[in-house]
Coordinates of C-alpha atoms and ligand atoms in Angstrom, one line a residue:
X1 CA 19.8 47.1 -40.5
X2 CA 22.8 48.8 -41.9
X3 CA 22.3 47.9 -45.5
X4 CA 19.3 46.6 -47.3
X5 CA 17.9 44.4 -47.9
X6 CA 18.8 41.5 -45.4
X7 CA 18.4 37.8 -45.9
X8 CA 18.5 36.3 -42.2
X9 CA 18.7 32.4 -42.1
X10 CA 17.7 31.2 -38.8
X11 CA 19.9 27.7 -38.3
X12 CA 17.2 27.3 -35.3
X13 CA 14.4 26.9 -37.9
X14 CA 16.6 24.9 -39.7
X15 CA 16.9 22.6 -37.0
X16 CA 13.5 22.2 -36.4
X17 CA 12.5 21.8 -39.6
X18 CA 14.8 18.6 -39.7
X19 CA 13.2 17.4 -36.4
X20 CA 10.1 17.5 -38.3
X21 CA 11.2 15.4 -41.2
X22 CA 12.3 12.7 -38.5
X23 CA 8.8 12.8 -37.3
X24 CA 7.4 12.1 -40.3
X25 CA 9.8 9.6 -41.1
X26 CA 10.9 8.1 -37.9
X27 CA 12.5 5.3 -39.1
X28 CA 14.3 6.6 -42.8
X29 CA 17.5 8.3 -43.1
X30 CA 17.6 11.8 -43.7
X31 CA 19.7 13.1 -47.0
X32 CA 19.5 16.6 -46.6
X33 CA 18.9 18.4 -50.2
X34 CA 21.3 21.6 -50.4
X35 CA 21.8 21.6 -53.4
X36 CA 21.7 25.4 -55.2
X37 CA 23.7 27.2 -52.4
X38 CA 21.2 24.8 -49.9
X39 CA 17.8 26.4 -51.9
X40 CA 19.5 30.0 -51.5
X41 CA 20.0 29.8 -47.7
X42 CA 23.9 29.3 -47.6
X43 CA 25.4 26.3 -48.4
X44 CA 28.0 26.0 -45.3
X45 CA 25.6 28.0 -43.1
X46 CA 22.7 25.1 -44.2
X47 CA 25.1 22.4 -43.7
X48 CA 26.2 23.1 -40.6
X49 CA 22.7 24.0 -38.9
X50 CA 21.4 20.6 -40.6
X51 CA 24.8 18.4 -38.9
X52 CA 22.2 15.8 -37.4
X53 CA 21.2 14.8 -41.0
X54 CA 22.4 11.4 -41.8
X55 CA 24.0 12.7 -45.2
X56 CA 23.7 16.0 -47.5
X57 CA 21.9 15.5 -51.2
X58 CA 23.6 18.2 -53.5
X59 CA 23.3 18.2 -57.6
X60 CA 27.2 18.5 -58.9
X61 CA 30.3 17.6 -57.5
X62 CA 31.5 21.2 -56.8
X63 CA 29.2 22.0 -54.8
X64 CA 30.2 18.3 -52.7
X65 CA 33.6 20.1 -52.8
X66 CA 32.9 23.4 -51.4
X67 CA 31.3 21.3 -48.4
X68 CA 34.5 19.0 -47.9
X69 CA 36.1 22.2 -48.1
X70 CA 34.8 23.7 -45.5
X71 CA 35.0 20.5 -43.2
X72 CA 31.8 18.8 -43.8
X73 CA 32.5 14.6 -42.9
X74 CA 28.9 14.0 -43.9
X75 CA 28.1 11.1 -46.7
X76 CA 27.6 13.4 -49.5
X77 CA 25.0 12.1 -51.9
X78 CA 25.9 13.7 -55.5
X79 CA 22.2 13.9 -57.1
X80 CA 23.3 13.9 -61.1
X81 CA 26.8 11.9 -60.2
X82 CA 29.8 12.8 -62.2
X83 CA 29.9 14.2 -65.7
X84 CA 33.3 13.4 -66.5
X85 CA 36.6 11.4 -65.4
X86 CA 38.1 14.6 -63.6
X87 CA 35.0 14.6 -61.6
X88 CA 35.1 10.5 -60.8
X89 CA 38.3 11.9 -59.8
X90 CA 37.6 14.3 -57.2
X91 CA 35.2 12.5 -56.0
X92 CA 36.8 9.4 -55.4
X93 CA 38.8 11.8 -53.8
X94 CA 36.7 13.0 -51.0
X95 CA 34.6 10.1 -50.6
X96 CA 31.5 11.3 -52.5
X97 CA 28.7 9.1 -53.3
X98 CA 27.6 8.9 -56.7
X99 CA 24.4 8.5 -58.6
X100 CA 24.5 6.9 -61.3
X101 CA 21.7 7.7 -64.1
X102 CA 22.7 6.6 -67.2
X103 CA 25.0 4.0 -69.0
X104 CA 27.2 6.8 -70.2
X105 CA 28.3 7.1 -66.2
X106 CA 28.4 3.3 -66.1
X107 CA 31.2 3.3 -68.7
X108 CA 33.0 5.5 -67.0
X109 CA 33.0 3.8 -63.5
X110 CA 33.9 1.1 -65.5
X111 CA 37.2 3.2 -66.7
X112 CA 37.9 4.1 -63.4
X113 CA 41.6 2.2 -62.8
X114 CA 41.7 3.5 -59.2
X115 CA 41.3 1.3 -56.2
X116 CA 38.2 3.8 -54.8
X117 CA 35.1 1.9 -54.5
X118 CA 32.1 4.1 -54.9
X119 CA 29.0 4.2 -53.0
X120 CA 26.4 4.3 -56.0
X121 CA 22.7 5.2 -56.1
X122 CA 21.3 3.4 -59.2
X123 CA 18.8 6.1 -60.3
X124 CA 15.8 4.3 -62.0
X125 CA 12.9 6.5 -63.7
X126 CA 9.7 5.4 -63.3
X127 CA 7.7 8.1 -64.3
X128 CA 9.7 11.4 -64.3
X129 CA 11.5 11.1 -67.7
X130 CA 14.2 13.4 -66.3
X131 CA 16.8 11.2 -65.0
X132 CA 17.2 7.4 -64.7
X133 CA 16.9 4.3 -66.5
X134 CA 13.9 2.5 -67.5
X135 CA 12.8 -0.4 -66.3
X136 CA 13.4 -2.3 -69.1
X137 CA 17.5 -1.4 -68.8
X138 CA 17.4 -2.1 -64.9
X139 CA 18.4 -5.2 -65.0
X140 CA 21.3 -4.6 -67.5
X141 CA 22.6 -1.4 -65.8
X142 CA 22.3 -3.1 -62.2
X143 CA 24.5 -6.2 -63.2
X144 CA 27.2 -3.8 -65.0
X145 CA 27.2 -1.4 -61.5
X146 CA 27.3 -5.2 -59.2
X147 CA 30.1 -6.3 -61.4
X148 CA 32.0 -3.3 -61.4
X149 CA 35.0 -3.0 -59.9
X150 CA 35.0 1.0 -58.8
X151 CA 31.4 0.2 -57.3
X152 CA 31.2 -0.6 -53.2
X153 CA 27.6 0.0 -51.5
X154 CA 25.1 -0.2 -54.3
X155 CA 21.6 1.3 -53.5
X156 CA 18.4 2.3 -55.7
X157 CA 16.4 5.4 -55.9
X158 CA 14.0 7.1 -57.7
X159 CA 12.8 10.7 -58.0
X160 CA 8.9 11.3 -57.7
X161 CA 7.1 14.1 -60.2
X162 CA 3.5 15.0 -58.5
X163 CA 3.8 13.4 -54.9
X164 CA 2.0 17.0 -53.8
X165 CA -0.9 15.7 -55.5
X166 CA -1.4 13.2 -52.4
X167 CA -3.7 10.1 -53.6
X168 CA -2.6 10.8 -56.8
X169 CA -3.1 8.4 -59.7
X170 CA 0.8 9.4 -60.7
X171 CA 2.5 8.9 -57.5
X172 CA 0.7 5.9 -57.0
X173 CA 1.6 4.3 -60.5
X174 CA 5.8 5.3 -59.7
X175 CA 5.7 3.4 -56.3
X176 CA 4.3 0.6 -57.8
X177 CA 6.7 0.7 -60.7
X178 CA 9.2 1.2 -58.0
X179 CA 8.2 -1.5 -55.3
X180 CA 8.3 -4.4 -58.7
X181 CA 11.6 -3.6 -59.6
X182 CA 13.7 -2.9 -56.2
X183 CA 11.7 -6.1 -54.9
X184 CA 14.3 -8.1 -57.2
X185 CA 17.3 -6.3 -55.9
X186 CA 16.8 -6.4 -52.1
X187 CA 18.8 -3.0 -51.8
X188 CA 18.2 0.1 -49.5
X189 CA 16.2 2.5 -51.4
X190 CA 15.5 6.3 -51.7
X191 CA 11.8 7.5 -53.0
X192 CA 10.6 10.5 -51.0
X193 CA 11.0 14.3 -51.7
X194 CA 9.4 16.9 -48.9
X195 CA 6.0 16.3 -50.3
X196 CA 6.2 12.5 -50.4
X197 CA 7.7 12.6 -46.7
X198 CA 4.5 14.5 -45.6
X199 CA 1.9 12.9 -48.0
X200 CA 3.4 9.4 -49.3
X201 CA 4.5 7.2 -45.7
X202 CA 4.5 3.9 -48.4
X203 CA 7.2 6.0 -50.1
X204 CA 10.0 6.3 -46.7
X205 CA 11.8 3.3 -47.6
X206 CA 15.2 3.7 -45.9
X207 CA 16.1 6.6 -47.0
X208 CA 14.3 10.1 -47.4
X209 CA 15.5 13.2 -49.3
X210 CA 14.1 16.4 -48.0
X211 CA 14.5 20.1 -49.5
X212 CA 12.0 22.5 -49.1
X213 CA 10.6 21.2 -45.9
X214 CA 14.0 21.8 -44.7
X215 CA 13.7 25.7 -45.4
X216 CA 10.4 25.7 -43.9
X217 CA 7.8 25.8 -46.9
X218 CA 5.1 23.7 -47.7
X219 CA 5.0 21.5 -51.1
X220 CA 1.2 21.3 -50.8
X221 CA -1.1 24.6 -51.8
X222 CA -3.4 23.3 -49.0
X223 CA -1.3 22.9 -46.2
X224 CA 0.6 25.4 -44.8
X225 CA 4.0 25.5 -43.6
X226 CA 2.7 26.3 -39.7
X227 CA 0.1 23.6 -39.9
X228 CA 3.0 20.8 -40.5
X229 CA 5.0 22.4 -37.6
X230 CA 8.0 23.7 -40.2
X231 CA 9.1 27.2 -39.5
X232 CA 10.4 29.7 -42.8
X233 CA 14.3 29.7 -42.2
X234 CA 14.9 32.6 -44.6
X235 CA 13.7 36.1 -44.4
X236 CA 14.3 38.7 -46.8
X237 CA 13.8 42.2 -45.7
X238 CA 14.1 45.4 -46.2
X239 CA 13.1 49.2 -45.3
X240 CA 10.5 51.3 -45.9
X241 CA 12.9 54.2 -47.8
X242 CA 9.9 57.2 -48.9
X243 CA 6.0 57.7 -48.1
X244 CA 3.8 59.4 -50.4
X245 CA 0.5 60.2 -50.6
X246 CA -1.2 60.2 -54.5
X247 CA -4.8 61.1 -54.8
X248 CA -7.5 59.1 -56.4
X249 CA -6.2 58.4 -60.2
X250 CA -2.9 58.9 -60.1
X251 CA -0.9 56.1 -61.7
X252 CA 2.2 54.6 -59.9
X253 CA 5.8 53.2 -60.8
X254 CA 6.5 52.3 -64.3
X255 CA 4.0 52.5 -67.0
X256 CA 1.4 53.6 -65.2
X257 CA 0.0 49.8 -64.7
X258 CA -1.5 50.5 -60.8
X259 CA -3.9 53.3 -60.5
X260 CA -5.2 54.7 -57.2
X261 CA -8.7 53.9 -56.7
X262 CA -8.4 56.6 -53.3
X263 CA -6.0 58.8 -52.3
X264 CA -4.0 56.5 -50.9
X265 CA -0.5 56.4 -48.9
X266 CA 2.5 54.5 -50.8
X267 CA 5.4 53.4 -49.2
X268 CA 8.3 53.0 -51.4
X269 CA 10.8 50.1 -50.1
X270 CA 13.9 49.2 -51.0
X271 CA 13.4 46.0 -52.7
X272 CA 13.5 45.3 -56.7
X273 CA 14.6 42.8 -59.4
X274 CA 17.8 43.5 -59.5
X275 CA 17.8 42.2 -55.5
X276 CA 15.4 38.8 -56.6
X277 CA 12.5 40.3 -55.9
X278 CA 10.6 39.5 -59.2
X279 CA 9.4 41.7 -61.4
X280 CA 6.7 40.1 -62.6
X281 CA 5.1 40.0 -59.4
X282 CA 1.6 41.1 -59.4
X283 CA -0.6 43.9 -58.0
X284 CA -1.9 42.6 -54.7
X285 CA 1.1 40.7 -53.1
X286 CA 1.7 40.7 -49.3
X287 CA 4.3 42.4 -48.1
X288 CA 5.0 43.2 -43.8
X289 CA 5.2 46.6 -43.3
X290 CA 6.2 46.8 -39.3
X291 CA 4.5 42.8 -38.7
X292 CA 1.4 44.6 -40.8
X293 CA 0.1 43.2 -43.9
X294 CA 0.1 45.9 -47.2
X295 CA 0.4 45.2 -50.6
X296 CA 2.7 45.7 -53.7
X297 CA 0.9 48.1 -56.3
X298 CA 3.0 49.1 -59.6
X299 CA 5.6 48.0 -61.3
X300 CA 8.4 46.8 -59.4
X301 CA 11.2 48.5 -60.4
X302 CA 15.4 47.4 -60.4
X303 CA 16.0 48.2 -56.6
X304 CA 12.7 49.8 -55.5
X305 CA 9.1 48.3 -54.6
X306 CA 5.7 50.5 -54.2
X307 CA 3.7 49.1 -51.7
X308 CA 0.3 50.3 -50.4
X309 CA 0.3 51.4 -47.1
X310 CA -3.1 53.2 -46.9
X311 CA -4.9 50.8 -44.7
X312 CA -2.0 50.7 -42.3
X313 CA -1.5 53.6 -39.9
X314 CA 1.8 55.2 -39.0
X315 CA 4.4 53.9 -41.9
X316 CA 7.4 56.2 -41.9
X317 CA 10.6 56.2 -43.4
X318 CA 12.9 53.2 -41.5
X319 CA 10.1 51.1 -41.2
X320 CA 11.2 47.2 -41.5
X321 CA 9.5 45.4 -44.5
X322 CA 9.4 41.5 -44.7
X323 CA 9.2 40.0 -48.5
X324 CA 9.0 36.4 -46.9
X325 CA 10.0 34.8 -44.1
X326 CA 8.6 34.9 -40.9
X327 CA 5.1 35.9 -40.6
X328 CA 4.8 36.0 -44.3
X329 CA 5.6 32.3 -45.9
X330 CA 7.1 32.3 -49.8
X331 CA 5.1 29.5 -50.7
X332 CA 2.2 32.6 -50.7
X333 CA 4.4 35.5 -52.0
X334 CA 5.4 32.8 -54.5
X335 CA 2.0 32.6 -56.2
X336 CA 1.7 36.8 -56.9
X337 CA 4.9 35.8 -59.6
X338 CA 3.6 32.7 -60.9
X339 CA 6.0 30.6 -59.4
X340 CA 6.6 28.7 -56.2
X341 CA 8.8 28.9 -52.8
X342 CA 11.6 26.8 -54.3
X343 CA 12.3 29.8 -57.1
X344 CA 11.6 33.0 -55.0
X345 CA 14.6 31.4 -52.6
X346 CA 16.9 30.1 -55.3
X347 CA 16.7 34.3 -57.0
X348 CA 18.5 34.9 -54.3
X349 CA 21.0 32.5 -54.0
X350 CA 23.8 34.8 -55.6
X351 CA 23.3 37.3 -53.6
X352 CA 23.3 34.7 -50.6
X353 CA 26.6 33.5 -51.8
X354 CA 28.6 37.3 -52.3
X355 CA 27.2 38.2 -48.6
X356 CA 28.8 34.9 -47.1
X357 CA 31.7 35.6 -48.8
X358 CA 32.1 39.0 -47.9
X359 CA 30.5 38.5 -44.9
X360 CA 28.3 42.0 -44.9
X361 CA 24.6 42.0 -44.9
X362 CA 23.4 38.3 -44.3
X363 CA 22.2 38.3 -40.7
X364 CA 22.3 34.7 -39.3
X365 CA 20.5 33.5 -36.4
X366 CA 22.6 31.0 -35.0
X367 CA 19.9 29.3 -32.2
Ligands
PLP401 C1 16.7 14.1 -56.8 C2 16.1 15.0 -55.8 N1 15.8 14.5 -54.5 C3 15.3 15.3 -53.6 C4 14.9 16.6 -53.8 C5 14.3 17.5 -52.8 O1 13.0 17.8 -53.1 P1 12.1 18.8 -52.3 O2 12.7 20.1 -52.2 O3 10.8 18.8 -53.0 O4 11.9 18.2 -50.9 C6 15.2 17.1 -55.1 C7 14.8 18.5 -55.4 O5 14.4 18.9 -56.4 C8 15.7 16.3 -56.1 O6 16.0 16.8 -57.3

């Protein structure tokens, strides 16, 4: 490890993570979400690990672009469709498929003089309130899109708010929404997110749309990762960079807000906000020092992070730290921050992006 820290994305785990998703859903297509630089693990790297998905789910055209540009063929499903004409452009341009969400993008489909015909998702909401029409406009917007010249394949698909709550009262009430009105349309439809691909089989339909489960995290809080056979693609690490030893009392980092109960051994690593690591993570969160569990105590600061390191014998200067990854899942790490997996990758996204371009410190694991 030349510099620090690393973020190593194993396309192996990847891969595997996909194969689970097909067993889950054996008989649905697989739209691979990569949107948000693929969660933070490299958008090209993710793609091309993930080639035996059926299709690539990302939110904005550019990011559609940066994959043709690098050679992706895939169907590329754009999640919140085009937001203007220049964008119907480029993406009748490179064969992108479009959702469409609201009548606003109908219009301009409708504008759309080319001879390109689109493949369209009809988004519908049926419980989110984010995206998509109601139920009452269905109808109305699915005869505009069937009538519209610009508009090829037309398929349905709706986005599902709690499916980690598995039995839940709100899932069950937006299939059931969902199942009345696609009934009607006989098109192929799109339902299920990681959680309702693991917890929701009613909710396959013909098409799935994994994300996190691709990047090897769990969407439930009572299910790990291991148990459902997914494996953490990303690992952010680092080095142990000082040790210290502070007796009972003393107060550690910034504003004094960790105390040692003992004397105790700290290892500082070289780890802070300013890297994604949050700051508002709490007192208590895991951390690998050498494959060995120790905690984050103090403040953590713009490029360093106190851990305790009492109980653990041997830490010197050089040791390897793991923030998450393997051996240490984000979904847990997440939790110390008040926030989940998706966030704790996405921090690190930018920093993802500069190392791919400038090729330095992001360690890939090709199989
Ligand atoms: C429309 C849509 N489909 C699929 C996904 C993938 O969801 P997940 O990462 O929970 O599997 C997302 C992610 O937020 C999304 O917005």
């Amino acid at each position: 490890m030349s510099r620090v820290p690393v973020i190593t994305v194993d396309a192996a785990a990847l891969r595997n993570n996909l194969a689970v998703v097909r067993r889950f859903a054996s008989r649905a297509r697989v739209i691979a979400a990569v949107k948000a630089n693929a969660y933070g693990h490299g958008l090209i790297h993710a793609a091309r690990a993930l080639a035996d998905a059926d299709a690539f789910g990302v939110a904005r055209v550019e990011e559609a672009l940066s994959l043709r540009a690098a050679g992706i063929k895939h169907p590329i499903v754009v999640l919140e469709g085009a937001f203007d004409a220049a964008q119907l452009d480029a993406a009748a341009g490179h064969d992108l498929q479009l959702v469409v969400h609201c009548f606003e993008q109908i219009a301009m489909l409708e504008q759309h003089a080319k001879s390109h015909r689109f493949a369209v998702w009809l988004k519908l909401d049926t419980g989110m309130n984010r995206l998509g029409f109601r139920l009452e406009e269905l109808a109305s917007a699915h005869s505009r899109l069937a009538g519209c010249a610009a508009v090829g394949t037309l398929r349905l698909l709706t986005h599902l708010a709690s499916a980690e709550d598995v039995g839940g009262a709100e899932t069950k009430m937006q299939l059931e929404r969902f199942r009345e009105s696609s009934a009607l349309l006989g098109l192929e439809c799109s339902i299920a997110n990681s959680a309702g691909i693991i917890g929701w089989p009613e909710a396959h339909a013909e098409w799935v749309r994994p994300g996190l489960m691709l990047y090897g995290a769990s969407p439930f809080a009572e299910r790990s990762a291991a148990d459902l056979g997914l494996l953490p693609a990303m690992t952010f690490a680092t080095r142990v960079i000082a040790v210290r030893n502070v007796a009972a009392g003393e107060a550690i980092g910034y504003n004094g807000i960790w105390r040692a109960q003992r004397r105790s051994r700290i290892a500082v690593v070289a780890v802070g906000y300013g890297d994604g690591y949050p700051r508002c993570m709490r007192a208590g969160a895991p951390a690998l020092i050498n494959g060995r569990e120790a905690s984050v105590v103090g403040r953590v600061s713009m490029d360093m992070t106190m851990l305790d390191a009492t109980d653990l014998p041997n830490v010197a200067v050089g040791d390897e730290v793991t923030l998450w990854g393997r051996g240490l899942p984000a979904e847990r790490v997440a939790r110390y921050a008040d926030t989940i997996a998706y966030e704790l990758f996405c921090r690190i996204a930018e920093r993802v992006r500069r190392e791919e371009a400038s090729g330095l410190t992001l360690r890939r694991i090709p199989s």
